Coordinates of C-alpha atoms in Angstrom, one line a residue:
Chain A
M1 CA -63.8 207.4 70.6
L2 CA -66.6 206.9 72.9
Q3 CA -69.7 204.6 72.9
T4 CA -72.4 204.0 75.6
T5 CA -75.2 201.6 75.3
N6 CA -78.4 201.3 77.6
L7 CA -76.8 203.5 80.2
S8 CA -79.0 203.7 83.3
F9 CA -78.6 205.1 86.7
S10 CA -80.8 205.6 89.7
Y11 CA -80.1 207.3 92.8
L12 CA -81.0 205.7 96.2
N13 CA -84.1 207.3 97.0
S14 CA -85.2 209.4 93.9
A15 CA -85.6 209.2 90.0
S16 CA -83.8 207.1 87.8
F17 CA -82.4 208.0 84.6
D18 CA -82.2 206.2 81.3
F19 CA -79.8 207.8 78.7
P20 CA -79.9 207.6 75.0
D21 CA -76.9 205.9 73.6
I22 CA -73.7 208.0 72.6
E23 CA -71.4 207.3 69.7
L24 CA -68.7 209.6 69.0
K25 CA -65.6 208.8 66.5
N26 CA -62.3 210.2 67.0
N27 CA -62.1 213.8 67.7
E28 CA -66.0 214.4 67.4
H29 CA -67.5 216.7 69.7
L30 CA -70.8 216.6 71.3
L31 CA -72.9 219.3 73.3
I32 CA -75.6 217.8 75.6
L33 CA -78.5 220.1 76.2
G34 CA -81.2 219.8 78.9
A35 CA -83.1 221.8 81.9
S36 CA -81.7 221.3 85.2
G37 CA -82.5 218.0 87.0
I38 CA -82.9 215.9 84.0
G39 CA -79.6 214.1 84.9
K40 CA -77.0 216.1 82.8
T41 CA -74.4 216.1 85.5
T42 CA -75.2 212.6 86.3
L43 CA -74.5 211.5 82.8
L44 CA -71.2 213.4 82.6
H45 CA -70.0 211.7 86.1
L46 CA -70.9 208.5 84.7
L47 CA -68.6 209.1 81.6
A48 CA -65.9 210.4 84.1
G49 CA -66.2 207.1 85.8
I50 CA -67.0 208.8 89.3
L51 CA -70.4 207.2 89.2
T52 CA -71.2 203.6 88.4
P53 CA -74.3 202.8 86.2
N54 CA -76.8 200.6 87.4
K55 CA -76.7 199.1 83.9
G56 CA -75.4 199.8 80.4
V57 CA -72.0 199.7 79.2
I58 CA -69.3 202.6 78.5
T59 CA -66.6 202.0 76.0
I60 CA -63.6 204.3 75.5
N61 CA -61.2 203.7 72.8
N62 CA -62.1 200.1 72.9
E63 CA -61.7 199.8 76.7
V64 CA -65.0 198.9 78.4
I65 CA -64.7 201.2 81.5
T66 CA -67.8 199.9 83.1
N67 CA -66.0 196.7 84.0
L68 CA -62.8 198.0 85.2
N69 CA -62.3 197.5 89.0
P70 CA -62.1 200.6 91.2
K71 CA -58.4 200.8 91.4
K72 CA -57.9 200.4 87.4
L73 CA -60.8 202.9 87.1
D74 CA -58.9 205.3 89.2
T75 CA -55.8 205.0 87.2
Y76 CA -57.8 204.8 83.7
R77 CA -59.5 208.2 84.8
G78 CA -56.4 209.8 85.8
A79 CA -54.9 209.4 82.6
N80 CA -57.7 209.6 80.0
I81 CA -60.4 211.6 81.5
G82 CA -60.4 215.7 82.0
L83 CA -63.2 216.8 84.0
I84 CA -63.9 220.5 84.0
L85 CA -66.3 221.5 86.8
Q86 CA -68.9 223.9 86.7
N87 CA -67.3 225.6 89.7
T88 CA -63.9 225.4 89.4
S89 CA -62.2 223.9 92.2
A90 CA -58.7 224.1 93.0
I91 CA -56.4 223.0 95.9
A92 CA -56.3 226.2 98.0
S93 CA -52.9 225.7 99.8
L94 CA -51.3 225.3 96.3
S95 CA -50.5 228.1 93.8
V96 CA -51.5 227.8 90.3
Y97 CA -48.3 226.1 89.2
E98 CA -48.5 223.7 91.9
N99 CA -51.9 222.8 91.2
L100 CA -51.2 221.7 87.8
E101 CA -48.0 220.0 89.2
A102 CA -50.1 218.2 91.7
R103 CA -52.7 217.5 88.6
L104 CA -50.0 215.6 87.0
F105 CA -48.6 213.8 90.0
F106 CA -52.0 212.2 91.0
S107 CA -52.5 211.2 87.3
K108 CA -48.6 209.8 87.6
I109 CA -47.5 211.8 84.6
S110 CA -44.2 213.6 84.9
N111 CA -43.8 217.3 84.2
K112 CA -40.8 216.4 81.9
E113 CA -41.2 218.5 78.9
K114 CA -42.4 221.7 80.8
V115 CA -46.1 220.8 80.4
V116 CA -47.2 223.1 82.9
D117 CA -45.4 226.0 81.5
T118 CA -46.9 225.3 78.2
I119 CA -50.4 225.0 79.5
L120 CA -50.0 228.1 81.4
E121 CA -48.7 229.7 78.3
Q122 CA -51.9 228.6 76.1
L123 CA -54.6 229.6 78.7
D124 CA -52.9 233.0 79.6
L125 CA -52.1 232.1 83.3
T126 CA -48.3 232.6 83.2
L127 CA -48.6 236.1 84.9
V128 CA -50.6 234.3 87.7
K129 CA -48.7 231.0 88.1
K130 CA -47.4 231.7 91.7
Q131 CA -50.9 232.9 92.8
K132 CA -53.3 231.0 95.1
P133 CA -56.7 230.0 93.4
N134 CA -58.5 232.3 95.9
T135 CA -56.8 235.2 94.6
L136 CA -57.6 234.7 90.9
S137 CA -60.7 236.5 88.9
T138 CA -63.4 234.4 87.8
G139 CA -62.1 234.4 84.3
Q140 CA -58.5 233.1 85.4
L141 CA -60.1 230.6 87.8
Q142 CA -62.0 229.2 85.0
R143 CA -59.0 228.9 82.7
L144 CA -57.2 227.1 85.6
G145 CA -60.3 224.9 85.7
I146 CA -59.7 224.2 82.1
A147 CA -56.0 223.9 82.3
L148 CA -56.6 221.3 85.3
G149 CA -59.0 219.2 82.9
V150 CA -56.7 219.1 79.7
I151 CA -53.1 219.2 80.9
H152 CA -52.7 215.6 81.1
R153 CA -53.8 215.2 77.3
P154 CA -56.7 213.1 78.0
K155 CA -58.7 211.0 75.5
I156 CA -62.2 212.6 76.7
I157 CA -62.6 216.0 77.8
L158 CA -66.0 216.6 79.8
A159 CA -67.1 219.9 80.7
D160 CA -69.9 220.7 82.9
E161 CA -71.8 224.1 82.2
P162 CA -68.5 225.9 81.2
T163 CA -70.3 228.9 80.1
S164 CA -73.3 229.4 82.2
S165 CA -71.8 232.5 84.3
L166 CA -70.0 234.3 81.5
D167 CA -71.0 237.1 79.0
D168 CA -71.2 236.6 75.3
K169 CA -67.9 237.4 74.5
N170 CA -66.2 235.4 77.1
C171 CA -68.5 232.5 76.4
A172 CA -67.2 232.4 72.7
L173 CA -63.7 232.5 74.2
V174 CA -64.1 229.6 76.5
I175 CA -65.6 227.6 73.7
N176 CA -62.7 228.1 71.6
L177 CA -60.4 227.3 74.2
L178 CA -62.1 224.0 74.8
K179 CA -62.2 223.2 71.3
A180 CA -58.4 224.0 70.8
Q181 CA -57.3 222.0 73.6
A182 CA -59.6 219.3 72.5
K183 CA -57.8 219.5 69.2
I184 CA -54.2 219.6 70.9
A185 CA -55.1 216.4 73.0
N186 CA -56.8 214.8 70.1
A187 CA -59.6 214.2 72.5
N188 CA -63.4 214.0 72.4
L189 CA -65.0 217.1 73.8
I190 CA -68.2 216.7 75.5
I191 CA -69.8 219.7 77.0
I192 CA -73.1 219.6 79.1
T193 CA -75.0 222.8 79.3
H194 CA -78.4 224.6 79.5
D195 CA -76.7 227.6 77.7
Q196 CA -78.6 227.8 74.3
R197 CA -76.0 230.4 73.2
I198 CA -73.4 227.6 72.5
K199 CA -76.0 225.5 70.6
N200 CA -74.5 226.7 67.3
S201 CA -70.9 225.9 68.0
F202 CA -71.2 222.3 67.8
D203 CA -72.4 219.8 65.0
N204 CA -73.4 217.1 67.3
T205 CA -76.1 217.9 70.0
L206 CA -78.0 215.5 72.3
V207 CA -81.2 217.0 74.0
L208 CA -81.9 215.1 77.1
Chain B
M1 CA -44.9 217.7 93.7
N2 CA -45.7 214.8 95.9
I3 CA -47.9 213.7 98.7
L4 CA -45.3 215.2 101.4
K5 CA -45.1 218.4 99.7
L6 CA -48.9 218.8 99.3
S7 CA -49.3 217.8 103.2
Y8 CA -46.8 220.4 104.2
K9 CA -48.6 223.0 102.1
N10 CA -52.1 222.0 103.6
I11 CA -50.4 222.3 107.0
I12 CA -48.8 225.6 106.7
T13 CA -52.1 227.1 105.4
K14 CA -53.4 226.5 108.7
P15 CA -50.8 228.1 111.0
L16 CA -53.0 228.8 114.1
Q17 CA -54.4 225.3 114.3
T18 CA -51.0 223.4 113.4
F19 CA -49.3 225.7 116.1
L20 CA -51.8 224.6 118.8
T21 CA -51.5 221.0 118.1
V22 CA -47.7 221.3 117.8
L23 CA -47.8 223.0 121.1
I24 CA -49.7 220.7 123.1
L25 CA -48.1 217.5 121.7
S26 CA -44.5 218.8 121.9
L27 CA -45.2 220.0 125.6
S28 CA -46.6 216.6 126.6
I29 CA -43.8 214.8 124.8
G30 CA -41.0 217.0 126.5
L31 CA -42.6 216.5 129.9
L32 CA -42.9 212.5 129.7
L33 CA -39.4 212.3 128.4
G34 CA -38.3 214.9 131.1
V35 CA -39.7 213.0 133.7
K36 CA -38.7 209.6 132.7
Q37 CA -35.0 210.8 132.3
L38 CA -35.1 212.9 135.7
N39 CA -36.4 209.7 137.6
K40 CA -34.0 207.3 135.9
V41 CA -31.0 209.7 136.4
F42 CA -32.0 210.4 140.1
E43 CA -32.2 206.7 141.1
S44 CA -29.3 205.5 139.3
Q45 CA -27.2 208.6 140.6
L46 CA -28.1 207.8 144.1
Q47 CA -28.0 204.0 143.8
Q48 CA -24.4 204.3 142.3
S49 CA -23.3 206.7 144.9
L50 CA -24.0 203.7 147.3
N51 CA -21.0 202.1 145.9
G52 CA -21.9 198.7 147.8
V53 CA -22.1 200.3 151.1
D54 CA -24.3 197.7 152.9
M55 CA -24.6 199.6 156.4
V56 CA -23.6 202.8 157.9
V57 CA -22.9 203.1 161.6
G58 CA -23.2 206.6 163.3
A59 CA -24.5 208.6 166.0
K60 CA -28.3 208.2 166.7
G61 CA -30.6 210.2 164.8
S62 CA -32.4 209.8 161.6
P63 CA -31.3 206.9 159.7
L64 CA -32.1 208.7 156.5
Q65 CA -30.0 211.4 157.5
L66 CA -27.4 209.2 158.2
V67 CA -27.4 207.7 154.9
L68 CA -27.7 211.0 153.2
S69 CA -24.6 212.6 154.9
A70 CA -22.3 209.7 155.3
V71 CA -22.5 207.9 151.9
L72 CA -24.2 210.5 149.6
H73 CA -22.8 213.5 151.4
I74 CA -25.8 215.7 150.9
D75 CA -27.1 216.3 154.4
N76 CA -25.5 217.2 157.9
P77 CA -24.2 214.5 159.9
T78 CA -26.1 213.3 162.9
G79 CA -23.4 213.5 165.1
N80 CA -20.0 212.0 166.1
I81 CA -19.1 208.5 167.5
S82 CA -16.2 207.3 169.5
F83 CA -13.4 205.9 167.1
T84 CA -12.5 203.4 169.6
E85 CA -16.0 201.9 170.3
A86 CA -16.5 201.9 166.5
K87 CA -13.6 200.0 166.0
K88 CA -15.1 197.3 168.1
I89 CA -17.8 196.9 165.6
A90 CA -15.4 196.7 162.7
K91 CA -14.0 193.7 164.3
N92 CA -17.3 191.8 163.9
K93 CA -17.3 188.7 161.9
Y94 CA -19.8 189.8 159.7
V95 CA -18.0 192.6 158.8
K96 CA -15.7 192.2 155.6
N97 CA -14.4 195.9 155.9
A98 CA -15.4 199.2 157.7
I99 CA -14.2 202.6 156.5
P100 CA -14.2 205.4 159.1
I101 CA -15.1 208.7 157.9
S102 CA -15.1 212.0 159.7
I103 CA -16.9 214.8 158.1
G104 CA -18.0 218.3 158.9
D105 CA -15.6 220.9 157.2
N106 CA -15.7 222.2 153.9
Y107 CA -13.7 224.3 151.4
K108 CA -15.9 226.6 149.2
G109 CA -19.0 224.1 149.6
Y110 CA -16.6 221.0 148.8
K111 CA -16.8 218.7 151.8
L112 CA -13.7 217.7 153.4
V113 CA -13.7 213.9 154.4
G114 CA -11.2 212.5 156.6
T115 CA -10.8 208.7 156.2
T116 CA -8.4 206.1 154.9
S117 CA -7.1 205.0 151.7
E118 CA -9.9 202.3 151.4
F119 CA -12.3 205.3 151.0
I120 CA -10.7 205.8 147.5
D121 CA -11.1 202.2 146.8
L122 CA -14.6 202.1 147.7
H123 CA -15.4 204.9 145.2
K124 CA -13.7 202.8 142.6
T125 CA -11.1 205.4 141.7
S126 CA -7.4 206.0 142.1
I127 CA -5.0 208.8 142.1
E128 CA -4.6 210.5 138.6
N129 CA -1.8 212.8 139.7
G130 CA 0.2 213.2 142.7
T131 CA 0.3 210.9 145.7
L132 CA -2.1 209.9 148.3
F133 CA -2.2 212.0 151.6
K134 CA 0.5 210.8 154.2
K135 CA 0.7 213.4 156.7
P136 CA -1.8 215.5 158.5
F137 CA -3.1 218.5 156.2
E138 CA -2.3 216.6 153.2
V139 CA -5.3 216.4 150.8
I140 CA -6.4 214.9 147.6
L141 CA -9.1 216.4 145.6
G142 CA -12.0 214.7 143.7
N143 CA -11.7 215.5 139.9
S144 CA -14.5 218.0 139.8
V145 CA -13.0 220.0 143.0
A146 CA -9.9 220.1 141.1
K147 CA -11.5 221.3 138.0
N148 CA -14.2 223.6 139.2
L149 CA -11.8 225.5 141.9
N150 CA -8.9 225.3 139.5
L151 CA -6.7 223.8 142.4
K152 CA -3.4 222.1 141.2
I153 CA -1.0 219.9 143.3
G154 CA 0.9 222.1 145.8
D155 CA -1.9 224.5 146.4
T156 CA -2.9 225.4 149.7
F157 CA -6.2 226.4 151.3
S158 CA -7.9 226.8 154.4
S159 CA -11.3 224.7 155.1
A160 CA -14.3 226.1 157.2
H161 CA -16.1 224.7 159.7
G162 CA -19.5 223.3 158.7
M163 CA -21.1 221.8 155.7
I164 CA -21.5 225.1 153.7
E165 CA -19.5 227.7 152.4
N166 CA -18.8 230.4 155.2
A167 CA -16.0 232.7 155.8
L168 CA -16.6 233.0 159.5
E169 CA -14.9 229.9 161.1
N170 CA -11.8 229.4 158.6
H171 CA -9.2 227.1 160.1
D172 CA -6.6 229.5 158.8
E173 CA -3.7 228.4 161.0
N174 CA -3.8 224.9 159.5
P175 CA -3.9 225.3 155.6
L176 CA -4.5 222.1 153.6
K177 CA -2.0 221.1 151.0
V178 CA -3.1 219.3 147.7
V179 CA -0.8 216.4 147.1
G180 CA -3.1 214.5 144.5
I181 CA -6.1 214.6 142.4
L182 CA -8.3 211.7 142.0
K183 CA -9.4 210.2 138.5
P184 CA -13.0 211.3 137.5
T185 CA -15.9 208.9 138.4
Q186 CA -19.2 210.6 137.8
N187 CA -19.5 209.5 141.5
V188 CA -19.9 211.3 144.7
I189 CA -16.2 211.4 145.3
D190 CA -15.8 213.8 142.4
R191 CA -16.9 216.4 144.6
L192 CA -15.2 215.6 147.8
I193 CA -11.8 216.4 149.4
V194 CA -10.5 213.5 150.9
T195 CA -7.7 213.6 153.5
G196 CA -6.5 211.4 156.6
L197 CA -8.5 211.0 159.6
E198 CA -5.7 212.9 161.6
S199 CA -6.1 216.0 159.5
I200 CA -9.7 216.4 160.8
W201 CA -8.8 215.6 164.4
H202 CA -5.7 218.0 164.2
L203 CA -8.1 220.7 162.7
H204 CA -10.5 220.3 165.6
E205 CA -7.8 219.9 168.2
H206 CA -6.5 223.2 167.5
E207 CA -10.3 224.4 167.9
S208 CA -10.3 222.6 171.3
H209 CA -7.3 224.3 172.7
Q210 CA -8.4 227.6 171.5
N211 CA -11.7 227.1 173.5
K212 CA -9.5 225.9 176.4
T213 CA -11.7 222.9 177.1
N214 CA -11.3 219.5 177.0
V215 CA -7.4 218.7 176.6
H216 CA -7.1 216.4 173.7
N217 CA -7.0 212.8 174.2
H218 CA -6.0 210.2 171.7
E219 CA -8.3 207.7 173.1
D220 CA -11.1 210.2 172.5
N221 CA -11.0 210.5 168.9
E222 CA -14.1 210.7 167.0
I223 CA -15.5 209.9 163.7
T224 CA -18.6 210.6 162.0
A225 CA -19.6 207.2 160.7
L226 CA -18.4 203.8 159.6
L227 CA -19.2 202.5 156.1
I228 CA -19.5 198.9 156.3
K229 CA -19.6 196.1 153.8
F230 CA -20.9 192.7 155.2
S231 CA -18.9 189.6 155.0
N232 CA -22.0 187.4 154.3
K233 CA -25.7 187.9 154.2
M234 CA -25.9 187.1 157.9
G235 CA -24.5 190.3 158.6
L236 CA -27.5 191.8 157.3
L237 CA -29.9 190.0 159.6
Q238 CA -27.9 190.3 162.6
L239 CA -25.5 193.5 162.9
P240 CA -28.2 196.3 162.4
R241 CA -30.3 194.9 165.2
M242 CA -27.4 194.1 167.4
I243 CA -25.9 197.7 167.2
N244 CA -29.1 199.3 167.4
K245 CA -29.9 197.6 170.6
D246 CA -26.7 197.2 172.2
T247 CA -24.6 200.2 171.5
Q248 CA -24.9 204.0 171.6
F249 CA -24.7 203.6 167.8
Q250 CA -27.2 203.8 165.0
A251 CA -26.9 201.4 162.1
A252 CA -28.7 202.5 158.9
L253 CA -29.1 200.5 155.7
P254 CA -28.5 202.7 152.7
K255 CA -30.5 200.5 150.2
Y256 CA -33.4 200.2 152.4
E257 CA -33.4 204.1 153.6
L258 CA -33.1 205.2 149.7
D259 CA -36.0 202.8 148.7
K260 CA -38.0 204.7 151.4
L261 CA -37.1 207.8 149.9
F262 CA -37.8 206.6 146.2
Q263 CA -41.3 205.7 147.5
F264 CA -41.9 209.4 148.4
T265 CA -40.3 210.7 145.0
A266 CA -42.2 208.0 143.1
I267 CA -45.6 209.7 144.0
A268 CA -44.6 213.0 142.7
T269 CA -43.0 211.2 139.5
K270 CA -46.1 209.1 138.9
A271 CA -48.4 212.4 139.4
I272 CA -46.4 214.2 136.8
T273 CA -46.3 211.2 134.4
W274 CA -50.0 210.9 134.6
I275 CA -50.3 214.5 133.9
A276 CA -48.3 214.2 130.9
F277 CA -50.2 211.1 129.5
A278 CA -53.3 213.1 130.0
I279 CA -51.9 216.0 128.1
L280 CA -50.8 213.6 125.5
L281 CA -54.3 211.8 125.3
V282 CA -55.6 215.4 124.7
S283 CA -53.1 216.2 122.0
G284 CA -53.8 212.9 120.3
I285 CA -57.5 213.9 120.4
S286 CA -56.6 217.4 119.3
M287 CA -54.3 215.8 116.3
F288 CA -57.6 213.7 115.4
V289 CA -59.7 216.5 115.4
S290 CA -57.3 218.9 113.1
L291 CA -57.1 215.8 110.6
Y292 CA -60.8 215.1 110.8
R293 CA -61.5 218.8 110.3
M294 CA -59.1 218.4 107.2
V295 CA -60.9 215.6 105.7
K296 CA -64.2 217.4 106.2
E297 CA -63.3 220.9 105.1
Q298 CA -61.2 219.8 102.2
A299 CA -63.9 217.4 100.9
K300 CA -63.9 219.0 97.7
E301 CA -60.2 219.2 97.3
L302 CA -60.1 215.3 98.1
A303 CA -63.0 214.4 95.7
L304 CA -61.1 216.6 93.1
I305 CA -57.7 214.5 93.6
R306 CA -59.7 211.6 93.2
T307 CA -60.9 212.7 89.8
Y308 CA -57.2 213.4 89.1
G309 CA -56.9 209.5 89.1
A310 CA -55.7 209.2 92.8
S311 CA -57.0 206.1 94.5
R312 CA -58.5 206.1 98.1
N313 CA -55.3 204.9 99.4
I314 CA -53.8 208.0 98.0
L315 CA -55.8 210.1 100.2
I316 CA -55.4 208.3 103.1
K317 CA -51.8 208.5 102.8
L318 CA -52.2 212.3 102.3
V319 CA -54.2 212.4 105.7
F320 CA -51.4 210.3 107.4
S321 CA -48.7 212.2 106.1
Q322 CA -50.3 215.5 107.5
G323 CA -50.6 213.8 110.8
F324 CA -47.0 212.5 110.5
I325 CA -45.5 215.9 109.8
I326 CA -47.2 217.4 112.7
G327 CA -46.3 214.6 114.8
L328 CA -42.8 214.5 113.9
F329 CA -42.5 218.2 114.3
S330 CA -44.0 218.0 117.7
Y331 CA -41.9 215.1 118.5
I332 CA -38.5 217.1 117.7
T333 CA -39.7 220.1 119.4
G334 CA -40.6 218.1 122.4
V335 CA -37.4 216.2 122.4
L336 CA -35.4 219.4 122.3
L337 CA -37.8 220.9 125.0
A338 CA -36.8 218.0 127.2
F339 CA -33.2 218.1 126.3
V340 CA -32.9 221.8 127.2
G341 CA -35.0 221.5 130.5
L342 CA -32.9 218.6 131.6
Q343 CA -29.6 220.3 130.8
A344 CA -30.9 223.5 132.9
I345 CA -31.8 221.0 135.7
F346 CA -28.5 219.5 135.6
T347 CA -26.6 222.7 135.4
S348 CA -28.6 224.0 138.7
I349 CA -28.0 220.3 140.3
K350 CA -24.3 221.0 139.5
N351 CA -24.2 224.6 141.0
T352 CA -26.0 223.4 144.2
Y353 CA -24.5 219.9 144.8
K354 CA -21.3 220.1 142.9
Q355 CA -22.4 217.1 141.1
Q356 CA -22.1 216.7 137.4
I357 CA -25.2 214.6 136.2
Y358 CA -25.3 213.2 132.6
L359 CA -28.5 211.8 130.7
L360 CA -29.0 208.2 130.9
E361 CA -30.2 205.8 128.1
F362 CA -31.7 209.1 126.8
S363 CA -31.6 207.9 123.1
Q364 CA -33.5 204.9 124.2
D365 CA -36.2 206.6 125.9
V366 CA -36.5 208.8 122.9
L367 CA -36.9 205.9 120.5
E368 CA -39.4 204.3 122.7
L369 CA -41.3 207.6 122.8
F370 CA -41.1 207.8 118.8
I371 CA -42.7 204.6 118.5
F372 CA -45.4 205.6 121.0
I373 CA -46.2 208.8 119.2
F374 CA -46.3 207.1 115.8
G375 CA -48.9 204.9 117.3
I376 CA -50.9 207.8 118.2
I377 CA -50.5 209.3 114.8
V378 CA -51.6 206.3 113.5
I379 CA -54.7 206.0 115.6
A380 CA -55.6 209.4 115.0
T381 CA -55.5 209.0 111.1
L382 CA -57.3 205.7 111.4
M383 CA -60.1 207.6 113.1
A384 CA -59.9 210.7 110.9
I385 CA -60.3 208.9 107.5
R386 CA -63.7 207.5 108.0
P387 CA -65.4 210.0 105.8
I388 CA -63.1 209.1 103.0
F389 CA -64.5 205.5 102.8
K390 CA -68.1 207.2 102.9
M391 CA -67.0 209.8 100.5
D392 CA -69.3 210.5 97.4
I393 CA -67.4 212.2 94.8
S394 CA -70.0 212.9 92.3
K395 CA -72.4 214.4 95.2
I396 CA -69.5 216.6 96.5
L397 CA -68.7 217.8 93.2
S398 CA -72.2 218.6 92.1
N399 CA -72.9 220.7 95.1
E400 CA -72.6 224.3 94.1
N401 CA -70.6 226.3 96.3

C-alpha cells in the first residue's frame, strides 16, 4: 500500500517538480509514463527514499517514510524497497551468487532458506551463478538486476526503464518476470518508462 | 557474505595496486623493526659484555682498541704490559679488584685468554662440567666453544699464535687439555677459551727459547691488560688520570669508549630510521590513494549498497576494513621480513664473531609498531572516506554509463 500527497522536489540550481498524488492499494501496480527530463527518475528515487522531498508525504504500509531519520530510512529501504536500475549495476568483484548474498547481508536478511538459490532458479541464472557480472550477457545482467531488486521480498518494487533497451520479445518477458516477482513478494510494482509498448500491460497508468 | 569478505574480494580484484601498497608498506615496516632491533641488540650486547668493568689498564694506544680487545674480545690488543708494574696499580685503594688477562692466541678463531679464576666470576658463570684449570696448559671452554667445536673434557688441541685462525704458527709442542666447560651465559665468555696466566707464559716462553733471545725471566712476565672495578666513585675521578699521567700504561673507561662508539653508530641508525619513516609516510599516502581511488571508482557500487539498506557507517567500515586487510597483510609480511633478515644477520655475526645473538624485546617492538600501523590505517581511511559524506546516491545511480 502506497500513498503520496503533495510531493515536490527541486534540485539546487534547476527546475522543481511537483508530482501528482499517487495511491496504490495492496498488490496494485502502476506504470508511470513520461518523456525524459520530466522528473520520472526523481519521483522513483523519492519513493525509494534516496532523495528527500522538499515537501509532501510518502506513506508506505501506514509508515510515513518521509518522517524517518536517515538511519531508520536506510534500514527501512533495505527491507522494504526493491530498486531495479535502468543500467544494472552490481558489485564487480563478486560473483552473481555473492552479489545476491551481499544484497541480503546489507538488508540484514539471512540466506537461511536458500533464498538465493530460489531466485537464481526463478530468473534462470543458476548456470551463471559463479560468474562475475561483467561476464554476463545483457539479458542475464538485467535478470540479475531484477533478482537484486526482489530477492528480499520488498513491499514496493521500483523499476526504472526496465525495457528500454530490449526487443519486443524480451520486453514482454521482463514485464512478466517483474509481475511474477511482485506477486511472489506480495508487493506493489511501480515502473517508470517512456516505452509505449508496455502501456497495455498495466491497468493503472500515470502520465507525468 | 560480510564486510570483511567483500573487502577481501575488492582487494584481490586489484592485485597490482594491492601488491604495490603491500610491498612498500611491508618494506618500511620490516626496515623500521629491523633497525630498531639491531640497535637494541647491538647496544645491549656490548653493554652486557662490559660486565661491570670500570676501567681497563693496558699498553698505550687507542683506548677504544684497548676496550674492544680486552673487554669485548673483538679486536687485537694494543700491546703487553709488565705484570709486576700492573700489580702495583692493583694495590691502589680505589681498586676493588683487578683481573689480569693475557690474550693473543686462538684455536680455530676462538680466543685463548690467560687469566685467573676471578675472570669466570666476572662473567657471572661457573663450571658446568669438569674442574677449573690448575696446571699450565689446562683450559676450560666457553659453552659455545665446546658446542661449536664439539670438544669434550679430556680432549687436547694446539692453539695458534695471533687473533685469527691460522695454521702457520701452531704451538704444537704444548697441547692444551680441556678440563672444564662453562655454563652458557650469552656473554662474551661463551666464545672464549680460558686458562691460567701461566699457560700463556709457558706457551710463549717456549717461543722465546726457540728464537734464542731473552732467556725467560719470571720478573718479566707480561699481561695484556688489567680489568679493574673501582671500590668507590673516587676511583673514576682519580685513577685514569693518574695512570695516564704517571705510568707507562694507558687507562681506558669502557663505558665512555662505548658511548663514543654508539655516537658514531647512532648516526647510521638514525639515518636508516628516517629513511624507513620516509618510506612509511609514502606507503601511508599510497594506502590513502588506493582507498580513495576505491571510493571514487566504486562510487556506483557504494551507492548501490546504500540502496540495499546499508548506512553511511557501513560504507565507512567497508573502506576501513579494506585498509585494515592491506595493512594487516603488509604488517605480517613486514614482521616476517624483519625476522628473517635479523636471523640472517645474527647468523652471519655468529659465524664471524662466534657470538650467538638473540632478539631483544621483539614482541614489544612488534606490538608498538602494530599500534603505529593501525594509526596510519585509521588516518588514511579518515582521509579517503570524505567522498562518502558528499555522496549523492540519486545522482550517481541516474548517471548513465
